[in-house]
């Protein structure tokens, strides 16, 4: 009888708590989460119905429901246009260049910050690297154009004292990707390093003490303690960056774009804007945007799968 009673009690313990009980127990937390869920549903899931525009001859007068079906007409139009390979190439060049430069720099900055022992200098260094992140994109682009001006820019003035003439970099297609990426690094590397600094702050101090007792140098501590602790976080961030490899920031590219550098600055997002809002080709712009998102989704799932198989670190 005692054995049966124990088995019944074990079964009762193993039974999962019902959703109603969990809702009653954590009702205040679910209530706080409710506005976020409503906003996400209204502005993320409901607008997904508009994707059908990519498969229709959409006109605002007829609406989405009244417009006739066009099938894959606008996908073929984009694939056969002369802008297809230009926009794909420019998007990939800027995006991959950005990952190569701006992905390892925050990790290096966090490791360097973690080695600083003087708290006053460490705080000053962190704040000075964070501040550019809070400059708006419009102001940042204005600063870039002013600084790189061949006639009135501060860089041209400084080089002029040395007898060097600054070329019109904003008018050179070959210089556009470097201007975009390195100014992006200057603006956001400090802010992006916060996540890695937080990961390093969670390292058990006893590991450093044990390494010191064993005679390990600072470099050995960095290689054998700090970097392994950052690898899971860096892997997740790399997966997320890869999943948005076809989504280069529209605002900055568009504001830095001009007729001279358009051959290197015309990316998918700017082309979608020009086709959709400037030329009123809504179906074509929707088809391009949908194609772009599908590529991002495939890349995200592929990299996440590879990461899970190789390192057991993944998004899910």
CSV table of N, CA and C in Angstrom, one decimal, residues 40-117:
chain,number,residue,atom,x,y,z
A,40,UNK,N,3.0,43.7,-31.4
A,40,UNK,CA,3.7,42.8,-32.3
A,40,UNK,C,2.7,42.2,-33.3
A,41,UNK,N,1.5,41.8,-32.8
A,41,UNK,CA,0.5,41.2,-33.7
A,41,UNK,C,0.0,42.3,-34.7
A,42,UNK,N,-0.3,43.5,-34.2
A,42,UNK,CA,-0.8,44.5,-35.1
A,42,UNK,C,0.1,45.0,-36.1
A,43,UNK,N,1.4,45.2,-35.8
A,43,UNK,CA,2.4,45.8,-36.7
A,43,UNK,C,3.3,44.8,-37.3
A,44,UNK,N,3.3,43.5,-36.9
A,44,UNK,CA,4.2,42.5,-37.5
A,44,UNK,C,3.4,41.4,-38.3
A,45,UNK,N,2.3,40.9,-37.7
A,45,UNK,CA,1.7,39.8,-38.3
A,45,UNK,C,0.5,40.2,-39.3
A,46,UNK,N,-0.3,41.2,-38.8
A,46,UNK,CA,-1.4,41.6,-39.7
A,46,UNK,C,-0.9,42.2,-41.0
A,47,UNK,N,0.2,43.0,-41.0
A,47,UNK,CA,0.7,43.6,-42.3
A,47,UNK,C,1.2,42.5,-43.2
A,48,UNK,N,1.5,41.3,-42.7
A,48,UNK,CA,2.0,40.3,-43.6
A,48,UNK,C,1.1,39.9,-44.7
A,49,UNK,N,-0.2,40.2,-44.6
A,49,UNK,CA,-1.2,40.0,-45.6
A,49,UNK,C,-0.8,40.8,-46.9
A,50,UNK,N,-0.2,42.0,-46.6
A,50,UNK,CA,0.2,42.8,-47.8
A,50,UNK,C,1.2,42.2,-48.7
A,51,UNK,N,1.8,41.1,-48.3
A,51,UNK,CA,2.8,40.4,-49.2
A,51,UNK,C,2.2,40.0,-50.4
A,52,UNK,N,0.9,39.7,-50.4
A,52,UNK,CA,0.2,39.3,-51.6
A,52,UNK,C,0.2,40.3,-52.8
A,53,UNK,N,0.6,41.5,-52.4
A,53,UNK,CA,0.8,42.6,-53.5
A,53,UNK,C,1.8,42.1,-54.5
A,54,UNK,N,2.8,41.4,-54.0
A,54,UNK,CA,3.9,40.9,-54.9
A,54,UNK,C,3.4,40.0,-56.0
A,55,UNK,N,2.2,39.4,-55.8
A,55,UNK,CA,1.7,38.4,-56.8
A,55,UNK,C,0.5,39.0,-57.5
A,56,UNK,N,0.2,40.3,-57.4
A,56,UNK,CA,-0.9,40.9,-58.0
A,56,UNK,C,-0.5,42.2,-58.8
A,57,UNK,N,-1.4,42.6,-59.7
A,57,UNK,CA,-1.3,43.9,-60.4
A,57,UNK,C,-2.0,44.9,-59.5
A,58,UNK,N,-1.3,45.3,-58.5
A,58,UNK,CA,-1.9,46.1,-57.5
A,58,UNK,C,-2.1,47.6,-57.9
A,59,UNK,N,-3.3,48.1,-57.7
A,59,UNK,CA,-3.6,49.5,-57.8
A,59,UNK,C,-4.3,50.0,-56.6
A,60,UNK,N,-3.9,51.2,-56.0
A,60,UNK,CA,-4.6,51.6,-54.8
A,60,UNK,C,-6.1,51.8,-55.0
A,61,UNK,N,-6.6,52.1,-56.2
A,61,UNK,CA,-8.0,52.3,-56.3
A,61,UNK,C,-8.8,51.0,-56.1
A,62,UNK,N,-8.2,49.9,-56.6
A,62,UNK,CA,-8.9,48.6,-56.5
A,62,UNK,C,-8.6,47.9,-55.1
A,63,UNK,N,-7.5,48.3,-54.5
A,63,UNK,CA,-7.2,47.6,-53.2
A,63,UNK,C,-6.5,46.3,-53.5
A,64,UNK,N,-6.1,45.6,-52.4
A,64,UNK,CA,-5.5,44.3,-52.5
A,64,UNK,C,-6.4,43.3,-52.9
A,65,UNK,N,-7.7,43.3,-52.4
A,65,UNK,CA,-8.6,42.2,-52.8
A,65,UNK,C,-9.1,42.4,-54.2
A,66,UNK,N,-9.2,43.6,-54.7
A,66,UNK,CA,-9.8,43.9,-56.0
A,66,UNK,C,-8.8,43.8,-57.1
A,67,UNK,N,-7.5,43.8,-56.8
A,67,UNK,CA,-6.5,43.7,-57.8
A,67,UNK,C,-6.4,42.3,-58.4
A,68,UNK,N,-6.1,42.2,-59.7
A,68,UNK,CA,-6.0,40.9,-60.3
A,68,UNK,C,-4.7,40.2,-60.0
A,69,UNK,N,-4.7,38.9,-60.1
A,69,UNK,CA,-3.5,38.1,-59.8
A,69,UNK,C,-2.5,38.2,-61.0
A,70,UNK,N,-1.2,38.3,-60.7
A,70,UNK,CA,-0.2,38.4,-61.7
A,70,UNK,C,0.8,37.3,-61.6
A,71,UNK,N,0.7,36.5,-60.6
A,71,UNK,CA,1.6,35.3,-60.5
A,71,UNK,C,3.0,35.8,-60.2
A,72,UNK,N,4.0,35.3,-60.9
A,72,UNK,CA,5.4,35.6,-60.7
A,72,UNK,C,5.9,36.7,-61.6
A,73,UNK,N,5.0,37.4,-62.2
A,73,UNK,CA,5.4,38.4,-63.2
A,73,UNK,C,6.4,39.4,-62.7
A,74,UNK,N,6.2,39.9,-61.5
A,74,UNK,CA,7.1,41.0,-61.0
A,74,UNK,C,8.4,40.4,-60.5
A,75,UNK,N,8.5,39.2,-60.1
A,75,UNK,CA,9.7,38.5,-59.8
A,75,UNK,C,10.6,38.4,-61.0
A,76,UNK,N,9.9,37.9,-62.1
A,76,UNK,CA,10.7,37.8,-63.4
A,76,UNK,C,11.2,39.2,-63.9
A,77,UNK,N,10.3,40.2,-63.7
A,77,UNK,CA,10.7,41.5,-64.1
A,77,UNK,C,12.0,42.0,-63.4
A,78,UNK,N,12.1,41.7,-62.1
A,78,UNK,CA,13.3,42.1,-61.4
A,78,UNK,C,14.5,41.3,-61.7
A,79,UNK,N,14.3,39.9,-61.9
A,79,UNK,CA,15.4,39.1,-62.3
A,79,UNK,C,15.9,39.4,-63.6
A,80,UNK,N,15.1,39.9,-64.5
A,80,UNK,CA,15.6,40.2,-65.9
A,80,UNK,C,16.0,41.6,-66.1
A,81,UNK,N,15.9,42.5,-65.0
A,81,UNK,CA,16.3,43.9,-65.2
A,81,UNK,C,17.8,44.0,-65.0
A,82,UNK,N,18.3,45.1,-65.6
A,82,UNK,CA,19.7,45.3,-65.5
A,82,UNK,C,20.2,45.7,-64.1
A,83,UNK,N,19.2,46.1,-63.2
A,83,UNK,CA,19.5,46.5,-61.8
A,83,UNK,C,19.7,45.2,-60.9
A,84,UNK,N,19.3,44.1,-61.4
A,84,UNK,CA,19.3,42.9,-60.5
A,84,UNK,C,20.7,42.6,-60.0
A,85,UNK,N,21.6,42.3,-60.9
A,85,UNK,CA,23.0,42.0,-60.4
A,85,UNK,C,23.7,43.2,-59.7
A,86,UNK,N,23.4,44.4,-60.2
A,86,UNK,CA,24.0,45.6,-59.5
A,86,UNK,C,23.6,45.7,-58.1
A,87,UNK,N,22.3,45.6,-57.8
A,87,UNK,CA,21.8,45.7,-56.4
A,87,UNK,C,22.2,44.5,-55.6
A,88,UNK,N,22.2,43.3,-56.1
A,88,UNK,CA,22.7,42.1,-55.4
A,88,UNK,C,24.2,42.3,-55.0
A,89,UNK,N,25.0,42.7,-56.0
A,89,UNK,CA,26.4,42.8,-55.8
A,89,UNK,C,26.7,43.9,-54.7
A,90,UNK,N,26.1,45.1,-54.9
A,90,UNK,CA,26.4,46.1,-54.0
A,90,UNK,C,25.9,45.8,-52.6
A,91,UNK,N,24.8,45.2,-52.4
A,91,UNK,CA,24.3,44.8,-51.1
A,91,UNK,C,25.2,43.8,-50.5
A,92,UNK,N,25.7,42.8,-51.2
A,92,UNK,CA,26.6,41.8,-50.6
A,92,UNK,C,27.9,42.4,-50.3
A,93,UNK,N,28.5,43.2,-51.1
A,93,UNK,CA,29.8,43.8,-50.9
A,93,UNK,C,29.8,44.6,-49.6
A,94,UNK,N,28.7,45.5,-49.5
A,94,UNK,CA,28.7,46.4,-48.3
A,94,UNK,C,28.4,45.5,-47.0
A,95,UNK,N,27.5,44.6,-47.1
A,95,UNK,CA,27.1,43.7,-46.0
A,95,UNK,C,28.3,42.9,-45.5
A,96,UNK,N,28.9,42.2,-46.4
A,96,UNK,CA,30.0,41.3,-46.0
A,96,UNK,C,31.2,42.1,-45.5
A,97,UNK,N,31.5,43.2,-46.2
A,97,UNK,CA,32.5,44.1,-45.7
A,97,UNK,C,32.2,44.6,-44.3
A,98,UNK,N,31.0,44.9,-44.0
A,98,UNK,CA,30.6,45.4,-42.7
A,98,UNK,C,30.8,44.3,-41.6
A,99,UNK,N,30.4,43.0,-42.0
A,99,UNK,CA,30.6,41.9,-41.0
A,99,UNK,C,32.1,41.7,-40.7
A,100,UNK,N,32.9,41.7,-41.8
A,100,UNK,CA,34.3,41.5,-41.6
A,100,UNK,C,35.0,42.5,-40.7
A,101,UNK,N,34.5,43.8,-40.8
A,101,UNK,CA,35.1,44.9,-40.0
A,101,UNK,C,34.4,45.0,-38.6
A,102,UNK,N,33.1,45.1,-38.6
A,102,UNK,CA,32.4,45.5,-37.4
A,102,UNK,C,32.0,44.3,-36.5
A,103,UNK,N,32.2,43.1,-37.0
A,103,UNK,CA,31.9,41.9,-36.1
A,103,UNK,C,33.1,41.7,-35.1
A,104,UNK,N,34.3,41.6,-35.5
A,104,UNK,CA,35.4,41.3,-34.6
A,104,UNK,C,35.8,42.5,-33.7
A,105,UNK,N,35.6,43.7,-34.2
A,105,UNK,CA,36.0,44.9,-33.5
A,105,UNK,C,35.4,45.1,-32.1
A,106,UNK,N,34.1,44.9,-31.9
A,106,UNK,CA,33.5,44.9,-30.6
A,106,UNK,C,34.0,43.9,-29.6
A,107,UNK,N,34.4,42.7,-30.2
A,107,UNK,CA,35.0,41.7,-29.3
A,107,UNK,C,36.3,42.1,-28.9
A,108,UNK,N,37.1,42.7,-29.8
A,108,UNK,CA,38.5,43.1,-29.4
A,108,UNK,C,38.4,44.3,-28.4
A,109,UNK,N,37.4,45.2,-28.6
A,109,UNK,CA,37.3,46.3,-27.7
A,109,UNK,C,36.9,45.9,-26.3
A,110,UNK,N,36.0,44.9,-26.3
A,110,UNK,CA,35.6,44.3,-25.0
A,110,UNK,C,36.7,43.6,-24.2
A,111,UNK,N,37.5,42.9,-25.0
A,111,UNK,CA,38.7,42.2,-24.4
A,111,UNK,C,39.7,43.3,-23.9
A,112,UNK,N,39.9,44.3,-24.7
A,112,UNK,CA,40.8,45.4,-24.3
A,112,UNK,C,40.3,46.1,-23.0
A,113,UNK,N,39.0,46.4,-23.0
A,113,UNK,CA,38.4,47.1,-21.8
A,113,UNK,C,38.5,46.2,-20.6
A,114,UNK,N,38.4,44.9,-20.8
A,114,UNK,CA,38.5,44.0,-19.6
A,114,UNK,C,39.9,43.9,-19.0
A,115,UNK,N,40.9,44.3,-19.8
A,115,UNK,CA,42.2,44.3,-19.3
A,115,UNK,C,42.6,45.6,-18.6
A,116,UNK,N,41.8,46.6,-18.7
A,116,UNK,CA,42.1,47.9,-18.0
A,116,UNK,C,41.8,47.8,-16.5
A,117,UNK,N,42.8,48.3,-15.7
A,117,UNK,CA,42.7,48.1,-14.3
A,117,UNK,C,42.3,49.5,-13.6
